[in-house]
mmCIF file of C-alpha atoms and ligand atoms in Angstrom:
data_model
loop_
_atom_site.group_PDB
_atom_site.id
_atom_site.type_symbol
_atom_site.label_atom_id
_atom_site.label_comp_id
_atom_site.label_asym_id
_atom_site.label_seq_id
_atom_site.Cartn_x
_atom_site.Cartn_y
_atom_site.Cartn_z
ATOM 1 C CA MET A 1 -18.216 18.072 -14.239
ATOM 2 C CA LEU A 2 -16.851 16.794 -11.233
ATOM 3 C CA SER A 3 -16.716 13.178 -9.509
ATOM 4 C CA LEU A 4 -15.305 12.410 -6.047
ATOM 5 C CA GLY A 5 -14.128 9.007 -5.474
ATOM 6 C CA ILE A 6 -13.898 7.283 -2.250
ATOM 7 C CA GLU A 7 -11.555 4.123 -1.747
ATOM 8 C CA GLY A 8 -11.504 2.132 1.154
ATOM 9 C CA THR A 9 -11.318 -1.781 0.367
ATOM 10 C CA ALA A 10 -8.255 -2.398 2.425
ATOM 11 C CA HIS A 11 -5.393 -0.580 4.060
ATOM 12 C CA THR A 12 -5.880 2.827 2.493
ATOM 13 C CA PHE A 13 -8.493 5.423 2.877
ATOM 14 C CA GLY A 14 -8.544 7.804 -0.019
ATOM 15 C CA ILE A 15 -10.568 10.283 -1.623
ATOM 16 C CA GLY A 16 -9.903 11.751 -5.268
ATOM 17 C CA ILE A 17 -11.460 14.468 -7.062
ATOM 18 C CA VAL A 18 -11.451 14.373 -11.055
ATOM 19 C CA ASP A 19 -13.198 16.398 -13.671
ATOM 20 C CA ASP A 20 -14.809 14.667 -16.853
ATOM 21 C CA GLN A 21 -11.697 15.042 -19.046
ATOM 22 C CA GLY A 22 -9.559 13.160 -16.484
ATOM 23 C CA ASN A 23 -7.891 16.030 -15.062
ATOM 24 C CA ILE A 24 -7.034 15.153 -11.330
ATOM 25 C CA LEU A 25 -7.834 18.115 -8.817
ATOM 26 C CA ALA A 26 -7.204 16.276 -5.463
ATOM 27 C CA ASP A 27 -5.805 13.092 -4.358
ATOM 28 C CA VAL A 28 -5.739 12.633 -0.431
ATOM 29 C CA ARG A 29 -4.981 9.395 1.235
ATOM 30 C CA LYS A 30 -4.243 7.931 4.559
ATOM 31 C CA THR A 31 -2.924 4.335 5.163
ATOM 32 C CA TYR A 32 -3.431 1.883 8.035
ATOM 33 C CA THR A 33 0.036 0.355 8.830
ATOM 34 C CA PRO A 34 -0.476 -3.154 10.653
ATOM 35 C CA PRO A 35 1.781 -3.848 13.371
ATOM 36 C CA SER A 36 5.128 -4.807 12.188
ATOM 37 C CA GLY A 37 5.499 -8.337 10.891
ATOM 38 C CA LYS A 38 1.931 -8.745 10.928
ATOM 39 C CA GLY A 39 -0.944 -8.726 8.024
ATOM 40 C CA ILE A 40 -3.755 -6.332 7.860
ATOM 41 C CA ILE A 41 -6.148 -6.527 10.784
ATOM 42 C CA PRO A 42 -9.581 -6.005 9.160
ATOM 43 C CA SER A 43 -11.414 -4.420 12.195
ATOM 44 C CA GLU A 44 -8.320 -2.288 12.536
ATOM 45 C CA ALA A 45 -8.411 -0.895 9.061
ATOM 46 C CA LYS A 46 -11.973 -0.020 9.722
ATOM 47 C CA LYS A 47 -11.180 1.908 12.758
ATOM 48 C CA HIS A 48 -8.337 3.424 10.882
ATOM 49 C CA HIS A 49 -10.800 4.773 8.134
ATOM 50 C CA GLU A 50 -13.337 5.826 10.580
ATOM 51 C CA SER A 51 -10.815 8.167 12.282
ATOM 52 C CA VAL A 52 -9.543 9.894 9.209
ATOM 53 C CA ALA A 53 -12.581 10.115 6.742
ATOM 54 C CA ASN A 54 -13.634 13.298 7.552
ATOM 55 C CA GLU A 55 -10.062 14.965 7.658
ATOM 56 C CA VAL A 56 -9.423 13.114 4.302
ATOM 57 C CA LEU A 57 -12.754 14.488 2.743
ATOM 58 C CA GLU A 58 -11.897 18.220 4.033
ATOM 59 C CA GLU A 59 -8.446 18.007 2.756
ATOM 60 C CA ALA A 60 -9.374 16.757 -0.665
ATOM 61 C CA LEU A 61 -12.094 19.556 -1.070
ATOM 62 C CA LYS A 62 -9.423 21.918 -0.106
ATOM 63 C CA GLU A 63 -6.856 20.748 -2.404
ATOM 64 C CA ALA A 64 -9.261 20.921 -5.349
ATOM 65 C CA GLY A 65 -10.601 24.286 -4.356
ATOM 66 C CA VAL A 66 -14.391 23.229 -4.447
ATOM 67 C CA GLU A 67 -17.160 22.721 -2.023
ATOM 68 C CA MET A 68 -19.640 19.819 -1.845
ATOM 69 C CA LYS A 69 -21.954 21.542 -3.703
ATOM 70 C CA ASP A 70 -19.852 21.683 -6.846
ATOM 71 C CA ILE A 71 -19.585 17.706 -7.097
ATOM 72 C CA ASN A 72 -21.846 16.067 -9.463
ATOM 73 C CA ILE A 73 -21.189 12.338 -8.523
ATOM 74 C CA ILE A 74 -19.929 10.331 -5.829
ATOM 75 C CA SER A 75 -18.175 7.105 -6.437
ATOM 76 C CA TYR A 76 -17.052 4.454 -3.832
ATOM 77 C CA SER A 77 -15.261 1.239 -3.910
ATOM 78 C CA THR A 78 -17.924 -1.444 -3.317
ATOM 79 C CA GLY A 79 -15.465 -4.389 -3.525
ATOM 80 C CA PRO A 80 -13.693 -6.657 -3.781
ATOM 81 C CA GLY A 81 -12.207 -6.179 -0.266
ATOM 82 C CA LEU A 82 -12.172 -6.952 3.256
ATOM 83 C CA PRO A 83 -15.714 -6.536 4.752
ATOM 84 C CA PRO A 84 -15.140 -4.292 7.715
ATOM 85 C CA PRO A 85 -13.434 -1.314 5.837
ATOM 86 C CA LEU A 86 -15.843 -1.747 3.133
ATOM 87 C CA LEU A 87 -18.810 -1.620 5.049
ATOM 88 C CA PHE A 88 -17.433 1.659 6.715
ATOM 89 C CA THR A 89 -16.670 3.105 3.211
ATOM 90 C CA ALA A 90 -19.918 2.241 1.822
ATOM 91 C CA LYS A 91 -21.963 3.932 4.621
ATOM 92 C CA PHE A 92 -19.660 6.891 4.713
ATOM 93 C CA SER A 93 -20.341 7.288 0.940
ATOM 94 C CA VAL A 94 -23.802 6.709 0.950
ATOM 95 C CA GLU A 95 -24.360 9.107 3.795
ATOM 96 C CA LEU A 96 -22.462 12.038 2.268
ATOM 97 C CA ALA A 97 -24.227 11.372 -1.087
ATOM 98 C CA LYS A 98 -27.776 11.713 0.734
ATOM 99 C CA LYS A 99 -26.717 14.579 2.836
ATOM 100 C CA ASN A 100 -25.952 16.655 -0.485
ATOM 101 C CA SER A 101 -28.398 14.927 -2.721
ATOM 102 C CA ILE A 102 -25.582 13.773 -5.048
ATOM 103 C CA GLU A 103 -25.961 10.604 -7.306
ATOM 104 C CA ILE A 104 -23.951 7.705 -6.001
ATOM 105 C CA ILE A 105 -22.212 5.335 -8.082
ATOM 106 C CA PRO A 106 -20.554 1.757 -7.060
ATOM 107 C CA VAL A 107 -16.978 1.085 -8.446
ATOM 108 C CA HIS A 108 -15.244 -2.203 -8.814
ATOM 109 C CA HIS A 109 -12.097 -1.623 -7.436
ATOM 110 C CA GLY A 110 -10.212 -3.671 -9.772
ATOM 111 C CA ILE A 111 -11.715 -2.091 -12.895
ATOM 112 C CA ALA A 112 -10.528 1.128 -11.237
ATOM 113 C CA HIS A 113 -6.893 -0.120 -11.387
ATOM 114 C CA ILE A 114 -7.172 -0.794 -14.899
ATOM 115 C CA GLU A 115 -9.061 2.312 -16.128
ATOM 116 C CA ILE A 116 -6.738 4.771 -14.020
ATOM 117 C CA GLY A 117 -3.820 2.713 -15.965
ATOM 118 C CA ARG A 118 -5.594 3.483 -19.404
ATOM 119 C CA LEU A 119 -6.313 7.190 -18.690
ATOM 120 C CA LEU A 120 -2.825 7.896 -17.425
ATOM 121 C CA THR A 121 -0.786 5.705 -19.982
ATOM 122 C CA LYS A 122 -3.172 6.425 -22.806
ATOM 123 C CA CYS A 123 -3.097 3.024 -23.971
ATOM 124 C CA PHE A 124 -6.481 1.917 -25.689
ATOM 125 C CA ASP A 125 -7.449 -1.977 -25.475
ATOM 126 C CA PRO A 126 -4.650 -3.738 -23.648
ATOM 127 C CA VAL A 127 -4.052 -7.119 -22.272
ATOM 128 C CA VAL A 128 -3.843 -6.123 -18.575
ATOM 129 C CA VAL A 129 -1.317 -7.880 -16.069
ATOM 130 C CA TYR A 130 -2.623 -6.899 -12.823
ATOM 131 C CA LEU A 131 -0.350 -7.999 -9.971
ATOM 132 C CA SER A 132 -0.435 -6.877 -6.381
ATOM 133 C CA GLY A 133 -1.099 -8.303 -2.944
ATOM 134 C CA GLY A 134 -4.572 -9.394 -3.412
ATOM 135 C CA HIS A 135 -4.563 -9.799 -7.309
ATOM 136 C CA ASN A 136 -2.706 -11.865 -9.810
ATOM 137 C CA ALA A 137 -4.560 -11.738 -12.976
ATOM 138 C CA ILE A 138 -4.186 -11.517 -16.638
ATOM 139 C CA LEU A 139 -7.322 -9.707 -18.277
ATOM 140 C CA ALA A 140 -8.544 -8.453 -21.553
ATOM 141 C CA PHE A 141 -11.639 -6.612 -22.804
ATOM 142 C CA THR A 142 -13.942 -8.789 -24.708
ATOM 143 C CA GLY A 143 -17.635 -8.292 -25.412
ATOM 144 C CA ASP A 144 -18.891 -6.213 -22.442
ATOM 145 C CA THR A 145 -16.764 -7.223 -19.656
ATOM 146 C CA TYR A 146 -12.938 -7.313 -18.618
ATOM 147 C CA LYS A 147 -12.453 -11.287 -18.911
ATOM 148 C CA ILE A 148 -10.248 -13.097 -16.770
ATOM 149 C CA PHE A 149 -7.738 -14.973 -19.009
ATOM 150 C CA GLY A 150 -5.253 -16.314 -16.214
ATOM 151 C CA GLU A 151 -5.034 -16.442 -12.679
ATOM 152 C CA THR A 152 -3.005 -17.705 -9.643
ATOM 153 C CA LEU A 153 -4.045 -21.106 -8.744
ATOM 154 C CA ASP A 154 -2.730 -20.290 -5.329
ATOM 155 C CA VAL A 155 -1.058 -17.470 -3.840
ATOM 156 C CA THR A 156 -0.616 -14.235 -5.450
ATOM 157 C CA ILE A 157 2.937 -12.826 -6.553
ATOM 158 C CA GLY A 158 2.724 -9.903 -4.327
ATOM 159 C CA ASN A 159 2.121 -12.327 -1.283
ATOM 160 C CA LEU A 160 4.721 -14.671 -2.377
ATOM 161 C CA PHE A 161 7.292 -11.964 -2.574
ATOM 162 C CA ASP A 162 6.178 -10.613 0.835
ATOM 163 C CA THR A 163 6.575 -14.023 2.543
ATOM 164 C CA VAL A 164 9.668 -14.616 1.018
ATOM 165 C CA ALA A 165 11.020 -11.168 2.261
ATOM 166 C CA ARG A 166 9.624 -12.132 5.598
ATOM 167 C CA GLU A 167 11.540 -15.206 5.829
ATOM 168 C CA LEU A 168 14.703 -13.334 4.685
ATOM 169 C CA ASN A 169 13.996 -10.832 7.487
ATOM 170 C CA LEU A 170 13.568 -8.030 4.850
ATOM 171 C CA GLU A 171 11.621 -4.808 5.376
ATOM 172 C CA MET A 172 7.769 -4.733 4.404
ATOM 173 C CA PRO A 173 6.597 -4.440 1.704
ATOM 174 C CA GLY A 174 9.084 -7.093 0.270
ATOM 175 C CA GLY A 175 8.917 -6.688 -3.267
ATOM 176 C CA PRO A 176 11.352 -3.544 -3.663
ATOM 177 C CA LYS A 177 13.700 -5.205 -1.242
ATOM 178 C CA ILE A 178 13.709 -8.446 -3.271
ATOM 179 C CA GLU A 179 14.244 -6.345 -6.578
ATOM 180 C CA GLU A 180 17.284 -4.679 -4.973
ATOM 181 C CA LEU A 181 18.960 -7.886 -3.749
ATOM 182 C CA ALA A 182 18.254 -9.704 -7.312
ATOM 183 C CA LYS A 183 20.625 -7.116 -8.980
ATOM 184 C CA LYS A 184 23.571 -9.102 -7.528
ATOM 185 C CA GLY A 185 22.108 -12.589 -7.704
ATOM 186 C CA LYS A 186 22.812 -15.982 -9.679
ATOM 187 C CA TYR A 187 20.407 -18.250 -10.743
ATOM 188 C CA ILE A 188 19.243 -21.208 -8.824
ATOM 189 C CA ARG A 189 16.817 -23.651 -10.347
ATOM 190 C CA LEU A 190 13.242 -23.155 -8.917
ATOM 191 C CA PRO A 191 9.895 -25.016 -10.027
ATOM 192 C CA TYR A 192 8.398 -23.312 -12.956
ATOM 193 C CA SER A 193 4.389 -24.158 -12.968
ATOM 194 C CA VAL A 194 2.318 -22.913 -15.673
ATOM 195 C CA LYS A 195 -0.979 -24.725 -16.489
ATOM 196 C CA GLY A 196 -2.733 -23.437 -19.400
ATOM 197 C CA MET A 197 -3.273 -19.578 -18.601
ATOM 198 C CA ASP A 198 -2.837 -20.115 -14.882
ATOM 199 C CA VAL A 199 0.446 -19.777 -12.667
ATOM 200 C CA SER A 200 1.029 -21.570 -9.394
ATOM 201 C CA PHE A 201 3.689 -20.197 -6.983
ATOM 202 C CA THR A 202 3.370 -22.675 -3.994
ATOM 203 C CA GLY A 203 5.976 -25.039 -5.417
ATOM 204 C CA ILE A 204 8.284 -22.278 -5.497
ATOM 205 C CA GLN A 205 7.366 -20.978 -2.021
ATOM 206 C CA THR A 206 8.221 -24.346 -0.557
ATOM 207 C CA VAL A 207 11.640 -24.879 -2.270
ATOM 208 C CA VAL A 208 12.603 -21.206 -1.528
ATOM 209 C CA SER A 209 11.646 -21.437 2.098
ATOM 210 C CA ARG A 210 14.060 -24.716 2.208
ATOM 211 C CA LEU A 211 16.857 -22.904 0.437
ATOM 212 C CA ILE A 212 16.485 -20.078 2.981
ATOM 213 C CA LYS A 213 16.853 -22.669 5.815
ATOM 214 C CA GLU A 214 19.719 -24.167 4.075
ATOM 215 C CA GLY A 215 21.617 -20.783 4.049
ATOM 216 C CA PHE A 216 21.652 -19.996 0.273
ATOM 217 C CA ARG A 217 22.594 -16.219 -0.491
ATOM 218 C CA LYS A 218 19.694 -13.832 -0.192
ATOM 219 C CA GLU A 219 20.727 -12.464 -3.651
ATOM 220 C CA ASP A 220 20.649 -15.533 -5.410
ATOM 221 C CA ILE A 221 17.408 -16.433 -3.903
ATOM 222 C CA ALA A 222 16.060 -12.915 -4.671
ATOM 223 C CA PHE A 223 17.234 -13.169 -8.468
ATOM 224 C CA SER A 224 15.952 -16.578 -9.072
ATOM 225 C CA LEU A 225 12.706 -15.849 -7.415
ATOM 226 C CA GLN A 226 12.232 -12.955 -9.963
ATOM 227 C CA GLU A 227 13.770 -14.749 -12.862
ATOM 228 C CA THR A 228 11.321 -17.708 -12.643
ATOM 229 C CA CYS A 229 8.193 -15.868 -11.642
ATOM 230 C CA PHE A 230 8.397 -13.143 -14.221
ATOM 231 C CA ALA A 231 9.095 -15.670 -16.977
ATOM 232 C CA MET A 232 5.969 -17.561 -16.098
ATOM 233 C CA LEU A 233 3.994 -14.514 -16.338
ATOM 234 C CA THR A 234 5.401 -13.176 -19.374
ATOM 235 C CA GLU A 235 4.702 -16.698 -20.871
ATOM 236 C CA VAL A 236 0.980 -16.300 -20.072
ATOM 237 C CA THR A 237 0.757 -12.610 -21.025
ATOM 238 C CA GLU A 238 2.203 -13.626 -24.602
ATOM 239 C CA ARG A 239 -0.339 -16.365 -24.798
ATOM 240 C CA ALA A 240 -3.223 -13.815 -23.912
ATOM 241 C CA LEU A 241 -1.735 -11.468 -26.409
ATOM 242 C CA ALA A 242 -1.671 -14.256 -29.189
ATOM 243 C CA HIS A 243 -5.322 -15.376 -28.134
ATOM 244 C CA THR A 244 -6.819 -12.057 -28.056
ATOM 245 C CA GLU A 245 -4.832 -10.586 -31.057
ATOM 246 C CA LYS A 246 -4.188 -7.390 -28.946
ATOM 247 C CA ASN A 247 -0.890 -5.349 -29.391
ATOM 248 C CA GLU A 248 -0.837 -3.694 -25.866
ATOM 249 C CA VAL A 249 0.243 -4.792 -22.534
ATOM 250 C CA LEU A 250 -0.742 -2.884 -19.241
ATOM 251 C CA LEU A 251 0.873 -3.466 -16.167
ATOM 252 C CA VAL A 252 -0.922 -2.340 -13.135
ATOM 253 C CA GLY A 253 -0.937 -3.081 -9.238
ATOM 254 C CA GLY A 254 2.194 -2.620 -6.805
ATOM 255 C CA VAL A 255 4.282 -5.339 -8.628
ATOM 256 C CA ALA A 256 4.039 -3.478 -11.728
ATOM 257 C CA ALA A 257 6.841 -1.207 -10.368
ATOM 258 C CA ASN A 258 9.504 -3.989 -10.748
ATOM 259 C CA LYS A 259 11.895 -2.959 -13.517
ATOM 260 C CA ARG A 260 13.045 -6.519 -14.292
ATOM 261 C CA LEU A 261 9.198 -7.590 -14.921
ATOM 262 C CA GLN A 262 8.914 -4.511 -17.146
ATOM 263 C CA GLU A 263 12.231 -5.560 -18.934
ATOM 264 C CA MET A 264 10.762 -8.877 -19.436
ATOM 265 C CA MET A 265 7.381 -8.012 -20.688
ATOM 266 C CA ASP A 266 9.107 -5.210 -23.061
ATOM 267 C CA ILE A 267 11.390 -7.875 -24.769
ATOM 268 C CA MET A 268 8.511 -10.313 -25.258
ATOM 269 C CA CYS A 269 6.348 -7.399 -26.756
ATOM 270 C CA LYS A 270 8.886 -6.075 -28.886
ATOM 271 C CA GLU A 271 9.042 -9.608 -30.573
ATOM 272 C CA ARG A 272 5.414 -9.480 -31.347
ATOM 273 C CA ASN A 273 5.253 -5.713 -32.161
ATOM 274 C CA ALA A 274 3.281 -4.938 -29.340
ATOM 275 C CA LYS A 275 3.956 -2.323 -26.486
ATOM 276 C CA VAL A 276 4.053 -2.336 -22.849
ATOM 277 C CA TYR A 277 2.729 0.317 -20.694
ATOM 278 C CA VAL A 278 3.116 0.785 -16.989
ATOM 279 C CA VAL A 279 0.749 2.593 -14.544
ATOM 280 C CA PRO A 280 2.659 5.401 -13.044
ATOM 281 C CA MET A 281 4.038 4.502 -9.593
ATOM 282 C CA LYS A 282 1.986 7.037 -7.865
ATOM 283 C CA TYR A 283 -1.262 5.623 -8.913
ATOM 284 C CA ALA A 284 -0.421 2.021 -8.810
ATOM 285 C CA GLY A 285 -1.405 1.504 -5.068
ATOM 286 C CA ASP A 286 -5.119 2.188 -3.858
ATOM 287 C CA ASN A 287 -6.330 5.637 -4.108
ATOM 288 C CA GLY A 288 -9.436 7.618 -4.388
ATOM 289 C CA VAL A 289 -8.555 9.020 -8.041
ATOM 290 C CA MET A 290 -9.007 5.701 -9.697
ATOM 291 C CA ILE A 291 -12.429 5.354 -8.043
ATOM 292 C CA ALA A 292 -13.450 8.803 -9.033
ATOM 293 C CA TRP A 293 -12.419 8.481 -12.591
ATOM 294 C CA THR A 294 -14.209 5.056 -13.088
ATOM 295 C CA GLY A 295 -17.257 6.458 -11.580
ATOM 296 C CA MET A 296 -17.100 9.039 -14.078
ATOM 297 C CA LEU A 297 -16.774 7.001 -16.824
ATOM 298 C CA ALA A 298 -19.769 4.713 -15.752
ATOM 299 C CA TYR A 299 -21.956 7.941 -15.354
ATOM 300 C CA LYS A 300 -20.871 9.305 -18.919
ATOM 301 C CA LYS A 301 -21.803 6.139 -20.403
ATOM 302 C CA GLY A 302 -25.095 5.829 -18.559
ATOM 303 C CA LEU A 303 -23.801 2.469 -16.934
ATOM 304 C CA LYS A 304 -25.574 2.488 -13.631
ATOM 305 C CA LEU A 305 -24.236 -0.319 -11.997
ATOM 306 C CA GLU A 306 -26.520 -2.030 -10.354
ATOM 307 C CA VAL A 307 -25.779 -2.837 -6.755
ATOM 308 C CA LYS A 308 -28.469 -4.285 -4.630
ATOM 309 C CA ASP A 309 -25.718 -5.059 -1.871
ATOM 310 C CA LEU A 310 -24.062 -2.024 -0.202
ATOM 311 C CA ILE A 311 -20.781 -3.974 -0.277
ATOM 312 C CA LYS A 312 -19.557 -6.869 -2.501
ATOM 313 C CA PRO A 313 -16.512 -8.368 -0.778
ATOM 314 C CA LYS A 314 -16.000 -11.194 -3.588
ATOM 315 C CA TRP A 315 -17.183 -9.147 -6.571
ATOM 316 C CA ARG A 316 -15.286 -10.636 -9.741
ATOM 317 C CA ILE A 317 -14.368 -8.200 -12.181
ATOM 318 C CA ASP A 318 -16.133 -10.183 -15.255
ATOM 319 C CA GLU A 319 -19.433 -9.998 -13.365
ATOM 320 C CA VAL A 320 -19.309 -6.214 -14.149
ATOM 321 C CA LYS A 321 -20.805 -5.155 -17.534
ATOM 322 C CA TRP A 322 -18.435 -2.637 -18.797
ATOM 323 C CA PHE A 323 -17.028 -0.735 -22.065
ATOM 324 C CA ILE A 324 -13.881 0.563 -23.311
HETATM 325 P P1 ATP B 401 -5.104 -4.743 -4.098
HETATM 326 O O1 ATP B 401 -5.792 -4.354 -3.276
HETATM 327 O O2 ATP B 401 -5.438 -4.240 -5.521
HETATM 328 O O3 ATP B 401 -4.565 -6.213 -4.152
HETATM 329 P P2 ATP B 401 -2.656 -4.359 -2.531
HETATM 330 O O4 ATP B 401 -3.347 -4.021 -1.327
HETATM 331 O O5 ATP B 401 -1.863 -5.603 -2.640
HETATM 332 O O6 ATP B 401 -3.400 -4.123 -3.655
HETATM 333 P P3 ATP B 401 -0.454 -2.855 -4.054
HETATM 334 O O7 ATP B 401 0.299 -1.541 -3.687
HETATM 335 O O8 ATP B 401 -1.168 -2.788 -5.305
HETATM 336 O O9 ATP B 401 -1.306 -3.139 -2.730
HETATM 337 O O10 ATP B 401 0.732 -3.934 -4.109
HETATM 338 C C1 ATP B 401 1.643 -4.368 -3.044
HETATM 339 C C2 ATP B 401 2.619 -5.423 -3.434
HETATM 340 O O11 ATP B 401 3.227 -5.000 -4.578
HETATM 341 C C3 ATP B 401 3.190 -5.809 -2.185
HETATM 342 O O12 ATP B 401 3.163 -7.385 -2.080
HETATM 343 C C4 ATP B 401 4.681 -5.584 -2.850
HETATM 344 O O13 ATP B 401 5.700 -6.477 -2.131
HETATM 345 C C5 ATP B 401 4.646 -5.711 -4.239
HETATM 346 N N1 ATP B 401 5.703 -4.635 -4.635
HETATM 347 C C6 ATP B 401 5.743 -3.233 -4.579
HETATM 348 N N2 ATP B 401 6.883 -2.923 -5.391
HETATM 349 C C7 ATP B 401 7.332 -3.879 -5.843
HETATM 350 C C8 ATP B 401 8.491 -4.245 -6.550
HETATM 351 N N3 ATP B 401 9.424 -3.314 -6.786
HETATM 352 N N4 ATP B 401 8.876 -5.602 -7.047
HETATM 353 C C9 ATP B 401 8.205 -6.495 -6.746
HETATM 354 N N5 ATP B 401 7.070 -6.383 -5.914
HETATM 355 C C10 ATP B 401 6.742 -5.210 -5.408
HETATM 356 FE FE1 FE2 B 402 -5.904 -2.197 -4.808
#
């Protein structure tokens, strides 16, 4: 049985094909890059997706060595995301399904990031630390949803790192550059702000902007930024582990690539007899494979997610009835 998944919530348009055992048969992606120094322009992302969609589909089928008639289900990223690219992706997916009389399954983008992590790391019931440009959440499966235990009260860590990187005139995305600089840095005290299970980064952002203007060393700023933010995130993850009595941590999203974050989470987990899993880098960013696999899981469990709306730009993960 084959599932074809279509991702298009933001900058990436991707199509993946997987079988019901989780084998990946195709993974094709094309990414819109905003003008340098600028953020994503939603209408441009939509235009980009429109211009590459058929090509990506053809390439994916070719890579898997299959035709549309071999596909059993089509899944698409219904939300959360930016309305223009979401709408294009939804229409493209629905049309494709209709034309080929294939069942269509809506997929939550955040759940897809988690499920591809569970599939590829083989962890079972983790506290999930989802850190990217768009997300900053500590989650765990309880009852019949992924419940959000902690969030950011303001900006996400991905945005914070990118903003600081821009102020330091580093290349985008800023996270990897900050990680590199931090290796040669010394500690400067920054505001540490944890409120219950939530974190807040705007205080850090303000102080770091001032330090940059005052001419502090880039390396010291990068090091202090990492140490402070990751300590805050490790603290709330530990609290989530204690609260849920789980013994696995799964890091997903682009920031999960950071080795210092992985190391701090690892030290904390070892002290608690827990284990850290990190989504393989290739599947940390947006891709169609994660959508295809999540659609497959939903289909196999008979979980027909009811979506009255074609897209759900603000879809919260804990609104989705799920299972593990
Ligand atoms: P989503 O739509 O799921 O929110 P996204 O569009 O932000 O995801 P991702 O690829 O998941 O895309 O995450 C990108 C973010 O990850 C950027 O902010 C980038 O700076 C950050 N990042 C990437 N590598 C590292 C790293 N090594 N250390 C810290 N941050 C990193
Ligand atoms: Fe994403």
